[in-house]
Coordinates of C-alpha atoms and ligand atoms in Angstrom, one line a residue:
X95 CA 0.5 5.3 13.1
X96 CA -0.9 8.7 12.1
X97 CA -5.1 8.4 12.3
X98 CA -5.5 9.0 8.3
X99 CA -8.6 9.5 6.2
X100 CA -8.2 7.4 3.2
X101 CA -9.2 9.1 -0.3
X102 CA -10.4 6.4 -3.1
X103 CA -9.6 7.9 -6.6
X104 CA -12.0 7.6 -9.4
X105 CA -10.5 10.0 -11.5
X106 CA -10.7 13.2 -10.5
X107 CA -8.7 16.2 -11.4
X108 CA -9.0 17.5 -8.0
X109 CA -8.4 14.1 -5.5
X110 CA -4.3 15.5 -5.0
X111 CA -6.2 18.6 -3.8
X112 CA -8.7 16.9 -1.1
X113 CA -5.5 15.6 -0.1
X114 CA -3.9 18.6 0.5
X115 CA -7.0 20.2 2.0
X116 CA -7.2 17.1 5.0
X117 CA -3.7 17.8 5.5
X118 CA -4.1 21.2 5.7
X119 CA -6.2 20.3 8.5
X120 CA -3.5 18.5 10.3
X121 CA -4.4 15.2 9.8
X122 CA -2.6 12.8 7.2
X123 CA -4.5 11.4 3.7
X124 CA -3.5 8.8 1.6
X125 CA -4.9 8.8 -1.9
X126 CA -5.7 4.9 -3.0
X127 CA -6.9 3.2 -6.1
X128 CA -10.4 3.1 -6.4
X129 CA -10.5 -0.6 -6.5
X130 CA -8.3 -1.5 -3.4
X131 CA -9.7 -4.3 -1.4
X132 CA -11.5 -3.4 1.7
X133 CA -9.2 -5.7 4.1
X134 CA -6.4 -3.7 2.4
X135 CA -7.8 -0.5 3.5
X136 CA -9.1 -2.1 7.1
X137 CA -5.2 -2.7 7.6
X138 CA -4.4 1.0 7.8
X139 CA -7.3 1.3 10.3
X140 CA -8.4 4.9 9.0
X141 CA -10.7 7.2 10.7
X142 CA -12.9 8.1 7.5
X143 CA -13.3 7.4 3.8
X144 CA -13.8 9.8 0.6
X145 CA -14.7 8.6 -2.2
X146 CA -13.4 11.1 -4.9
X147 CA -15.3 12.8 -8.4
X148 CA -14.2 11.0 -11.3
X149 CA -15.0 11.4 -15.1
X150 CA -17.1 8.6 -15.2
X151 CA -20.8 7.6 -15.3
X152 CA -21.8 5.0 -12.5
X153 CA -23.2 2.9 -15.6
X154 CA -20.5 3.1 -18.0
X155 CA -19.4 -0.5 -18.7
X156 CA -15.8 0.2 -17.5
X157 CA -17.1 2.3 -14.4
X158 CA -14.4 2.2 -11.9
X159 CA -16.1 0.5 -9.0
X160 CA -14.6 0.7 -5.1
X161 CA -14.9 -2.7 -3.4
X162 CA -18.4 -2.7 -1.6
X163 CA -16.5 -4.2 1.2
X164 CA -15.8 -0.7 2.8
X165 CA -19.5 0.1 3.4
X166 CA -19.0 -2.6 6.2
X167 CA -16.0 -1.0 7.5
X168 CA -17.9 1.1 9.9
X169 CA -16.0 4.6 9.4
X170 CA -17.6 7.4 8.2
X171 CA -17.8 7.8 4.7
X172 CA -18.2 10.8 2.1
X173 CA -19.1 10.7 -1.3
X174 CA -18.1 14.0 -4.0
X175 CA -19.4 14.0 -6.9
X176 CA -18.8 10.8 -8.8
X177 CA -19.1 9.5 -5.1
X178 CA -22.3 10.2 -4.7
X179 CA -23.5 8.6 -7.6
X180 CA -21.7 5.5 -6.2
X181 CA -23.2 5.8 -2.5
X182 CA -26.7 5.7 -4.8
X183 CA -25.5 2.5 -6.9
X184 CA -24.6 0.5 -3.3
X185 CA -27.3 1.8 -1.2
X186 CA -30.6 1.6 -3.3
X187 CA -30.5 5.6 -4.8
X188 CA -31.2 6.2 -8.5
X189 CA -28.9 8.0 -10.7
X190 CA -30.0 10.0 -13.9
X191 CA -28.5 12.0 -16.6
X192 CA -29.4 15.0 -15.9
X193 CA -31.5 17.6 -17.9
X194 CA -28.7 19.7 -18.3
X195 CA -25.3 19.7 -17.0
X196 CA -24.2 21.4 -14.1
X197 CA -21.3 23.3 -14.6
X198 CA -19.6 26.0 -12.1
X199 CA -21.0 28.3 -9.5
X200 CA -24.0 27.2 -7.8
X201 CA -25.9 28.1 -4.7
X202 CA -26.6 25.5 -1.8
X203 CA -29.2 26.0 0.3
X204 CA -28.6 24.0 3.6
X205 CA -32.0 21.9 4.7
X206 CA -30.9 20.4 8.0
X207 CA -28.7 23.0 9.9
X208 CA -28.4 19.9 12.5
X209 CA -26.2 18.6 10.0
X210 CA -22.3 18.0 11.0
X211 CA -21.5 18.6 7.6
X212 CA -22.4 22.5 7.6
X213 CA -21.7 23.2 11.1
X214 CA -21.0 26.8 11.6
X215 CA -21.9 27.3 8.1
X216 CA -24.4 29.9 7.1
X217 CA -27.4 28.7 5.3
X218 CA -26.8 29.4 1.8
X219 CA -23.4 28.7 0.4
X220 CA -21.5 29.0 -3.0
X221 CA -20.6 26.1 -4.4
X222 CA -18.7 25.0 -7.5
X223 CA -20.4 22.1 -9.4
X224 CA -19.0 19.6 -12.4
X225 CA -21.0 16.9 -13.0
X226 CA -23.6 15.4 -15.7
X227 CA -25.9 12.6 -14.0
X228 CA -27.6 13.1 -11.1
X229 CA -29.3 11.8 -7.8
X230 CA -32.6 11.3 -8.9
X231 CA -33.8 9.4 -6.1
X232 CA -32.2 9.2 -2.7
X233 CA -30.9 5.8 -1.2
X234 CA -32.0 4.0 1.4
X235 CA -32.1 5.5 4.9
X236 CA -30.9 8.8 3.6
X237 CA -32.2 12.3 4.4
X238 CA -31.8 15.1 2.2
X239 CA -29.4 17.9 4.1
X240 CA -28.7 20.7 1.3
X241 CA -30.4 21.2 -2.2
X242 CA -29.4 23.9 -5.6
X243 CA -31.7 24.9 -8.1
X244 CA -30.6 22.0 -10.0
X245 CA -30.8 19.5 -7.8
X246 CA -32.9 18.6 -4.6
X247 CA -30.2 15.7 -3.2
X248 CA -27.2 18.3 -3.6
X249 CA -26.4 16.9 -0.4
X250 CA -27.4 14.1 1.6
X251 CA -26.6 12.1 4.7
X252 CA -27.1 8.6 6.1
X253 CA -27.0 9.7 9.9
X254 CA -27.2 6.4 11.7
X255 CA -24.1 5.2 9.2
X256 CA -22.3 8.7 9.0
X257 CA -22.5 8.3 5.3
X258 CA -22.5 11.5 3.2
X259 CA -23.1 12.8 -0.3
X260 CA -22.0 16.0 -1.5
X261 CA -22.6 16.5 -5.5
X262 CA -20.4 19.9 -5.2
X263 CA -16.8 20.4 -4.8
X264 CA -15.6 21.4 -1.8
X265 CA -11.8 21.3 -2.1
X266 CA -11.7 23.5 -4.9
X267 CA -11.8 27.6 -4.0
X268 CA -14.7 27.7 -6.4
X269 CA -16.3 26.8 -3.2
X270 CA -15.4 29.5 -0.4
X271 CA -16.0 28.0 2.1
X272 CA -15.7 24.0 1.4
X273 CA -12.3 24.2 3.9
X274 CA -14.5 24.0 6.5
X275 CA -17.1 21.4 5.2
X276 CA -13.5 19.2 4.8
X277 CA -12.7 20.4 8.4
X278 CA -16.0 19.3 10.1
X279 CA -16.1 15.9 8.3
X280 CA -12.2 14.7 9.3
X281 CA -12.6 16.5 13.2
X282 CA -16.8 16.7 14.1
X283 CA -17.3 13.7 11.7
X284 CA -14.2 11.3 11.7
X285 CA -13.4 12.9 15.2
X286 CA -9.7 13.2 14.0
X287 CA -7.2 15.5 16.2
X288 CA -4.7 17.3 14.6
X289 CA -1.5 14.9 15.1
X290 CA -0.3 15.7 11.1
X291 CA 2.1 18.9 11.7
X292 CA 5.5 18.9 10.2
X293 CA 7.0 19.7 13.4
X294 CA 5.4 16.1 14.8
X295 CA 6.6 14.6 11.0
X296 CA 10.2 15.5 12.0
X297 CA 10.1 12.6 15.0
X298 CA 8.3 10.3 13.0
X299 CA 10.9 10.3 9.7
X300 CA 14.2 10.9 11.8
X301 CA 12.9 7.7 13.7
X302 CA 12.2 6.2 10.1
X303 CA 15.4 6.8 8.4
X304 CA 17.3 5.7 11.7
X305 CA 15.2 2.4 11.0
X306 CA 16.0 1.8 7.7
X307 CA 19.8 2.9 7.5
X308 CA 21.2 1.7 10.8
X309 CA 24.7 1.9 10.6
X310 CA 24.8 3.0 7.0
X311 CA 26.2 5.4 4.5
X312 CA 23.9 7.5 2.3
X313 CA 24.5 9.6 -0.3
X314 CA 22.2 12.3 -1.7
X315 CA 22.5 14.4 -4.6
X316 CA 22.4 17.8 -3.4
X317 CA 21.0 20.3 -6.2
X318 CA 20.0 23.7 -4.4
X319 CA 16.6 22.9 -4.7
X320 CA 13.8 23.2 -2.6
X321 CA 13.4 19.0 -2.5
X322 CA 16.6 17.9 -1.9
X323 CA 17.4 20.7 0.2
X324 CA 15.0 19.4 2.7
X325 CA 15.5 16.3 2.2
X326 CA 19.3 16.6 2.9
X327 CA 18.6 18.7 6.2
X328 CA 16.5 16.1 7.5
X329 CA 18.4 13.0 6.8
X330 CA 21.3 14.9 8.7
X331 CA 19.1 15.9 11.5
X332 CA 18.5 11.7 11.6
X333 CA 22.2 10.6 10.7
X334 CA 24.6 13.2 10.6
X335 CA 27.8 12.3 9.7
X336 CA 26.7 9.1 7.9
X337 CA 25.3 11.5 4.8
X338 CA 27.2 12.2 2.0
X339 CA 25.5 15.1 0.1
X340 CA 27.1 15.6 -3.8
X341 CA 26.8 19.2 -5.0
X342 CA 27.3 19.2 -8.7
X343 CA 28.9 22.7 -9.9
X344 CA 28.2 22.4 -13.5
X345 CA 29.0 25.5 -14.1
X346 CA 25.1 26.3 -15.9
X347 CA 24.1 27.5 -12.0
X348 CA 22.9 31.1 -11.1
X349 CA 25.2 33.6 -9.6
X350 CA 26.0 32.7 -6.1
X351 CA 24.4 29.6 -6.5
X352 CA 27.1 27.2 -5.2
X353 CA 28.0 29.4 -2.4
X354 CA 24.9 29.7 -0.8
X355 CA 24.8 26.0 -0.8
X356 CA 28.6 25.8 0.5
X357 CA 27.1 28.4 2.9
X358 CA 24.5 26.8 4.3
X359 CA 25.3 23.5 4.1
X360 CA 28.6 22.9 5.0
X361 CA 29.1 26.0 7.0
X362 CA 25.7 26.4 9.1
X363 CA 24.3 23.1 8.9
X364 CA 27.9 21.0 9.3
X365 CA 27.0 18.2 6.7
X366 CA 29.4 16.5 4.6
X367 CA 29.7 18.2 1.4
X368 CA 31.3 16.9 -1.1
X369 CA 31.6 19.9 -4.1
X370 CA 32.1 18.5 -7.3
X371 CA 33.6 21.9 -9.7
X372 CA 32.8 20.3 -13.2
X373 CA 32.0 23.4 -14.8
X374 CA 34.9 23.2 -17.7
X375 CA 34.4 19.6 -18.0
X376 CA 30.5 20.6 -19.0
X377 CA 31.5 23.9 -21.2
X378 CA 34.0 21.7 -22.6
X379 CA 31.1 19.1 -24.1
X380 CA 29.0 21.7 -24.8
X381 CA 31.2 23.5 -26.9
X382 CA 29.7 24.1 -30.2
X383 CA 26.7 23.0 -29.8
X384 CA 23.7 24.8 -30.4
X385 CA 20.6 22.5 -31.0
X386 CA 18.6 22.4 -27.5
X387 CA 18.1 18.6 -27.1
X388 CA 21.3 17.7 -28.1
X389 CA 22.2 20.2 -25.2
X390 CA 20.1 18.3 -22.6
X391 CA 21.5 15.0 -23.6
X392 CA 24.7 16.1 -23.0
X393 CA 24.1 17.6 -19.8
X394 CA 22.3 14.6 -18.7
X395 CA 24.9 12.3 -19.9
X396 CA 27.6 14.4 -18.6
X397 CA 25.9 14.5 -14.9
X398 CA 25.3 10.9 -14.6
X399 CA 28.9 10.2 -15.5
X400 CA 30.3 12.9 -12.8
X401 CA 27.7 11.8 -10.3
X402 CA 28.6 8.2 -10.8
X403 CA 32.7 8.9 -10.3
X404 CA 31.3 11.4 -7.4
X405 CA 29.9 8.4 -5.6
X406 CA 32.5 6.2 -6.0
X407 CA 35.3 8.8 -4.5
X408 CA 32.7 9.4 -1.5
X409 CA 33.4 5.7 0.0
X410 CA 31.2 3.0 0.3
X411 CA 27.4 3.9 0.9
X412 CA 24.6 1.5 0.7
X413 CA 21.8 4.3 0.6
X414 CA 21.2 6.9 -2.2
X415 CA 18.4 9.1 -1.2
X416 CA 15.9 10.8 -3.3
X417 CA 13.7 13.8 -2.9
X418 CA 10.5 12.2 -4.1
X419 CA 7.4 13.3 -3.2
X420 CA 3.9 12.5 -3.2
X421 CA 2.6 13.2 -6.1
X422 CA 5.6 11.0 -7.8
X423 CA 4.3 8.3 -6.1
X424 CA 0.2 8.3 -6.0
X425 CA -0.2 5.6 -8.6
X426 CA -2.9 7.0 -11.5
X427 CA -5.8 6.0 -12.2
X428 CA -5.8 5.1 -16.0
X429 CA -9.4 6.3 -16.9
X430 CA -9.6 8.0 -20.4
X431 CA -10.3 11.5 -19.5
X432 CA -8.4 11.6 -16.2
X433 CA -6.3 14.2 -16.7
X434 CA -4.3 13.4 -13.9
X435 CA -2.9 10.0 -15.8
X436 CA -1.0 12.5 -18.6
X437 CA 0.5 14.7 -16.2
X438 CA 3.1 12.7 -14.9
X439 CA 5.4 12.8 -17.6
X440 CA 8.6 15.2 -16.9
X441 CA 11.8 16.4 -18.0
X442 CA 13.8 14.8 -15.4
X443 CA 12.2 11.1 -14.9
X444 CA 14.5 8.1 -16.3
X445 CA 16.9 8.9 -12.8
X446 CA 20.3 7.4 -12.7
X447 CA 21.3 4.2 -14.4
X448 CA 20.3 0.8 -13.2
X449 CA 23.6 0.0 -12.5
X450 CA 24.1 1.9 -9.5
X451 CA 23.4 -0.3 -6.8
X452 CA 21.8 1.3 -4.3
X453 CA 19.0 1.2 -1.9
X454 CA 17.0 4.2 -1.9
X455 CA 16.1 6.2 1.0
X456 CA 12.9 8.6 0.3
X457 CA 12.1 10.7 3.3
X458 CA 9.7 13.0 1.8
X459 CA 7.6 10.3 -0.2
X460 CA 4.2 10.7 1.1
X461 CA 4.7 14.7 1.4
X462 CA 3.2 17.2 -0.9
X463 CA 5.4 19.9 -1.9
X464 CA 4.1 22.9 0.5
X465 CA 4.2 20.3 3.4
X466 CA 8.4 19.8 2.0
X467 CA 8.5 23.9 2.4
X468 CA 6.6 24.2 5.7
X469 CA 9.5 21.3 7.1
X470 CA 12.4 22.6 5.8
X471 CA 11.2 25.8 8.1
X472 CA 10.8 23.7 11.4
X473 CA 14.4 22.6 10.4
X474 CA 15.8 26.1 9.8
X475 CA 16.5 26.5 6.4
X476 CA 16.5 30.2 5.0
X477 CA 13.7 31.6 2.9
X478 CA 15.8 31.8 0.2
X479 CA 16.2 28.0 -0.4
X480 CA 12.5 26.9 1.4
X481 CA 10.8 29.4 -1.4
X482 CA 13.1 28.5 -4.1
X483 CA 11.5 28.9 -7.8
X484 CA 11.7 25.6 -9.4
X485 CA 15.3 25.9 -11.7
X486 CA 16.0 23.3 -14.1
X487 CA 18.1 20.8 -13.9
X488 CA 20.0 21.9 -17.2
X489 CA 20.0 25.4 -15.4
X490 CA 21.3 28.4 -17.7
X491 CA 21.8 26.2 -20.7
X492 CA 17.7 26.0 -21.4
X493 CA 18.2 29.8 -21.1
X494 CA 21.4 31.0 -23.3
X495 CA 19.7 30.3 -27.1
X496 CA 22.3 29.4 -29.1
X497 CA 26.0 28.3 -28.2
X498 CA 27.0 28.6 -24.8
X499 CA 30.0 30.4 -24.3
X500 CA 31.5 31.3 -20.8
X501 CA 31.0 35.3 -21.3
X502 CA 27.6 34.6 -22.4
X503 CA 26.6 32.4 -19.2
X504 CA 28.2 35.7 -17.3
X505 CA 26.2 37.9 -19.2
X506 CA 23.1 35.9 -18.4
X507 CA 24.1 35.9 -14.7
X508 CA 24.4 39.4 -14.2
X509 CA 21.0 39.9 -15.8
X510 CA 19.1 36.9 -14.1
X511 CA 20.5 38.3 -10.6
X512 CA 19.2 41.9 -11.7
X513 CA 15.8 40.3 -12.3
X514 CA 15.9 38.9 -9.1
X515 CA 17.1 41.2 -7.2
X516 CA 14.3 43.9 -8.5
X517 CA 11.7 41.0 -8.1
X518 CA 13.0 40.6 -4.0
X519 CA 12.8 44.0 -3.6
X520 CA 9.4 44.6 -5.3
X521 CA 8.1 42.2 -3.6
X522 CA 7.2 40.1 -6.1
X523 CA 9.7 37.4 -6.1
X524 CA 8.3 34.8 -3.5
X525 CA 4.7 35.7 -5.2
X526 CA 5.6 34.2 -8.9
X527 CA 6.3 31.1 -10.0
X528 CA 9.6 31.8 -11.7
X529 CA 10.9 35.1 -12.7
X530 CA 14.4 34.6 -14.9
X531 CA 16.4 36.5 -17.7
X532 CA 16.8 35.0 -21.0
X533 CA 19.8 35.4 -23.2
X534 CA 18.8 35.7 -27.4
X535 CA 21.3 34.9 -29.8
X536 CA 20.2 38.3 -31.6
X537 CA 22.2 41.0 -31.7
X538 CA 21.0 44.3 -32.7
X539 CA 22.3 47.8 -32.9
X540 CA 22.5 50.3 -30.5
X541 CA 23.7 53.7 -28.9
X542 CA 25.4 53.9 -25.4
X543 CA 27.5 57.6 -24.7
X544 CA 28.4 58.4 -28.1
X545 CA 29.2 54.9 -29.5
X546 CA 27.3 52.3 -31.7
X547 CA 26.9 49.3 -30.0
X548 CA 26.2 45.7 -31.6
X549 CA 25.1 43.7 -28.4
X550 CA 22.6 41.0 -27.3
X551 CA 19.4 41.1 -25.9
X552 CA 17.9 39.9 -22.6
X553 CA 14.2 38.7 -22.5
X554 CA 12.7 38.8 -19.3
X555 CA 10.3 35.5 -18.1
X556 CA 7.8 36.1 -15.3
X557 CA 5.2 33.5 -14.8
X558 CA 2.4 32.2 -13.0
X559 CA 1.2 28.9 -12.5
X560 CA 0.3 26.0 -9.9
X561 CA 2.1 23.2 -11.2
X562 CA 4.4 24.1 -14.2
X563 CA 2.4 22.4 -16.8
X564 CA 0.5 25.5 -17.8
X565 CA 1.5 29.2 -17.1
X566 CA 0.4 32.5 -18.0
X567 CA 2.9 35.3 -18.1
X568 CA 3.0 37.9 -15.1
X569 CA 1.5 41.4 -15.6
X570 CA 4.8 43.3 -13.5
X571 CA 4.6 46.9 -13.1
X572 CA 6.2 49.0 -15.7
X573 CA 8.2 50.6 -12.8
X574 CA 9.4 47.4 -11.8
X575 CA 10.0 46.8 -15.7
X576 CA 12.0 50.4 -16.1
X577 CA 14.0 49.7 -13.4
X578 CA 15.1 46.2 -14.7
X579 CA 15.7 47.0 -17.9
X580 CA 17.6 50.3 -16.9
X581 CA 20.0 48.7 -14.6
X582 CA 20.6 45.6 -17.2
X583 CA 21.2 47.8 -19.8
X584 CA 23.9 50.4 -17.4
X585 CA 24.9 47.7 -15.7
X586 CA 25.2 44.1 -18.1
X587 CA 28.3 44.6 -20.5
X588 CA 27.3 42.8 -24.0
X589 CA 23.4 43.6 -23.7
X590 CA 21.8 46.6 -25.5
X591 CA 18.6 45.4 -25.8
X592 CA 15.6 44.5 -23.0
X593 CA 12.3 42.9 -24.3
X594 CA 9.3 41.4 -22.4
X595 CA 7.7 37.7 -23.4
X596 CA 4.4 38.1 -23.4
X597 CA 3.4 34.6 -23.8
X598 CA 1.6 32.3 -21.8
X599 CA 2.4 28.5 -21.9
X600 CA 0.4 26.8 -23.5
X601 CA 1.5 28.1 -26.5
X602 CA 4.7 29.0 -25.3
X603 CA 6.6 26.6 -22.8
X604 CA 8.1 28.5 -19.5
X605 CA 11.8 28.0 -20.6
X606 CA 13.1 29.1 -24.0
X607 CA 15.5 26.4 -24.2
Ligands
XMP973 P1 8.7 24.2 -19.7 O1 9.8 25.0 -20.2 O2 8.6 22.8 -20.4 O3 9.0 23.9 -18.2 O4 7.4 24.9 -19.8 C1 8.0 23.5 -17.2 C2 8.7 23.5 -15.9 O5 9.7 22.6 -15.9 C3 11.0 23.2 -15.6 N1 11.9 22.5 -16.5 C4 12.8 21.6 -16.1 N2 12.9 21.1 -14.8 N3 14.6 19.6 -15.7 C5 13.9 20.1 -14.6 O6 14.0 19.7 -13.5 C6 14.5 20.1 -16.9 O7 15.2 19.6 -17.8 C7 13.5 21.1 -17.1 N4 13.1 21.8 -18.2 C8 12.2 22.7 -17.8 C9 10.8 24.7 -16.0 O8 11.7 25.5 -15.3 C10 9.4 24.9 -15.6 O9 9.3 25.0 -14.2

């Protein structure tokens, strides 16, 4: 078993991203429930506990409370935020509301430099604060080992019980240099190696699937996308021949879309592909039809129905495998105010019908999605599909307003690849979120040589953002900009028109549907 710290959540916006920062470190976190039982937590025999911010106040009737069981597990422990308020609740501290709130950038000034906390640090850092209540009185056996202005137990350390208390974040990058205060706890502290690379995870999960499957057939949905792309090269690495991967052409994909994955799938990587060419069937149902949900539902229905005849023409299987990942999985904690709790919700979730009977194989289920690019590297997969922008699964249909018409899809193609193209060789591609052309349903007038034109227009999408729940729209360089809407306007027969969408999300959302 991989040495782990565990992460309790109470809450917190930021807990996925303590996770991330461990791993980053090259040593595995799991994120549990606040409330799991100690001997539940004893059983995965991990090298250190965090105890994560949260929203709550220690003495808030429904505080989430951990189960004081783990104080006698003998690992080190750290407390952030929230957590420290609950070290002072178990160990005899006091916590008070404070005088005022402390809210962003603050200074720490480090009072025992002995402490394994801060090695290497200098002696004053920047820190980034979020919290009402404070330590008002430290608990028992502790020693003060940082303090801000607003606070003289900013951070504070059992050091015969490796129990520490930090009221700051340090996983946010708010706090420059809180990388390192992760790093010394999970290495100096926990005295954790760095076993947790992806090129050691490739053993592990080959070993895993080989496990699970045995002798069987799986089948996996093969979209283009960065997660199933992964997924598929690694269940092949495991089982070869015994994957089936179905490739959907629903004829709403990018240009070059299905060859590239032709290309590197069954040509380079030699795994069974089975190509599904749907795309009249699709046009076909979609004929007519301009409202956008009815659109999706259609698609949706439409897929499941050709992914269901897919499987059952691939032969017998008893595995379907899915490209979950972590965060799909990290149960969250329902605390009004958690954030965290509403942002589950997506456009894709609901997943085949029940009566598919499969097992399910998930080999990327306790991966967050830079760990899925950094593996599908160490198992040779190009750039181009590793740093894929997130596509949607209705692809050029929530991006042609109005009906969708076969010379409309290839006038959205050409443009879309120009964007692209000018993005890749910018530089600029890999850097944003997701950079597309839109088709309108406006036409407007125009003059091209010495004609009148009555053509569409293209808007042009660049934006930013961590997670796809809230974006704000890229500032590109007007040379960039010239040169897109030059070549789409030369080069794009049917389009006389280029605009920008200057709108971030919310208002706007990312696709125009
Ligand atoms: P919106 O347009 O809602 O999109 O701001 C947020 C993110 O989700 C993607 N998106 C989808 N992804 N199936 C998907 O897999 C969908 O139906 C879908 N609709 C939107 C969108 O590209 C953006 O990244």
């Amino acid at each position: 078993m991989n040495e782990q710290i565990v992460i309790l959540d109470f809450g917190s916006q930021y807990t996925q991203v303590i996770a991330r920062r461990i791993r980053e470190c090259s040593v595995y976190s799991t994120i549990l429930r606040y409330d799991t039982p100690a001997s539940e937590i004893a059983k995965l025999n991990p090298k250190g506990i965090i105890l994560s911010g949260g929203p709550s106040s220690v003495y808030a009737s429904d505080a989430p409370l951990p189960d004081k069981g783990i104080f006698k597990l003998d690992v080190p422990i750290l407390g952030i935020c929230y957590g420290v308020q609950l070290l002072a609740h178990y160990l005899g501290g006091r916590v008070e509301k404070g005088q005022k709130r402390e809210y962003g950038k603050g200074s720490l000034t480090i009072a025992d430099s002995g402490c394994a906390l801060f090695a290497g640090l200098p002696k004053t850092l920047q820190v980034w604060n979020s919290h009402g209540d404070k330590l008002t009185r430290l608990p028992k056996d502790f020693v003060v080992v940082g303090t801000t202005d607003n606070s003289d137990y900013a951070a504070i350390e059992h050091p015969k019980r490796r129990i520490f208390g930090i009221q700051f974040h340090p996983e946010v990058v708010h706090t420059p240099r809180g990388r390192e205060i992760v790093a010394n706890f999970v290495h100096k502290i926990c005295g954790c190696g760095r076993q947790w690379t992806m090129r050691n995870y490739i053993d592990q999960a080959v070993e895993e699937i080989r496990t699970q499957v045995g002798s069987e057939r799986v089948i996996l949905g093969l979209s283009g996308g960065v997660d199933s792309s992964v997924a598929a090269a690694l269940l092949h690495r495991a089982i070869g021949d015994q994957l089936t991967c179905i490739f959907v052409n629903n004829g709403l994909l990018r240009a070059r879309e299905a060859e590239v994955v032709q290309e590197v799938f069954g040509r380079n990587f030699k795994i069974r592909l089975q190509y599904e060419e749907t795309s009249a069937l699709f046009l076909k149902k979609l004929k007519g039809v301009t409202d956008p949900e009815r659109k999706r539902k259609i698609i949706g229905k439409t897929f499941i129905d050709v992914f269901q005849a897919a499987t059952r023409r691939a032969g017998k299987a008893k595995f379907l495998a899915q490209g979950t990942l972590y965060p799909d999985v990290i149960e969250s904690v329902p605390i009004a105010g958690n954030p965290a709790a509403m942002i589950k919700s997506h456009h894709n979730v609901g997943g085949l019908p029940k009566n598919m009977k499969f097992a399910l194989v998930e080999p990327l289920r306790c991966l967050f999605k830079d760990e899925v690019r950094q593996l599908g590297v160490e198992l040779g997969l190009p750039k181009e599909i590793v740093q894929r922008q997130p596509f949607p699964g209705p692809g050029l249909a929530v991006r042609c307003l109005g009906e969708i018409t076969p010379d409309k899809l290839r006038i959205l193609r050409e443009a879309d690849s120009i964007v692209v193209e000018e993005m890749k060789s910018a530089e600029l591609y890999y850097e944003t979120w997701q950079t597309f052309a839109v088709l309108l349903p406006v036409r407007s007038v125009g003059v091209q040589g010495d004609e009148r034109t009555y053509d569409f227009t293209i808007a042009i999408r660049a934006v930013e953002s961590q997670d796809g729940m809230t974006a704000d729209w890229v500032r590109l360089p007007y040379d960039v900009l010239e040169r897109v809407s030059l070549r789409i306007t030369n080069e794009v027969r049917g389009v006389n028109r280029v605009v920008l969408d200057l709108t971030s999300k919310p208002p706007g959302t990312i696709e125009w549907e």
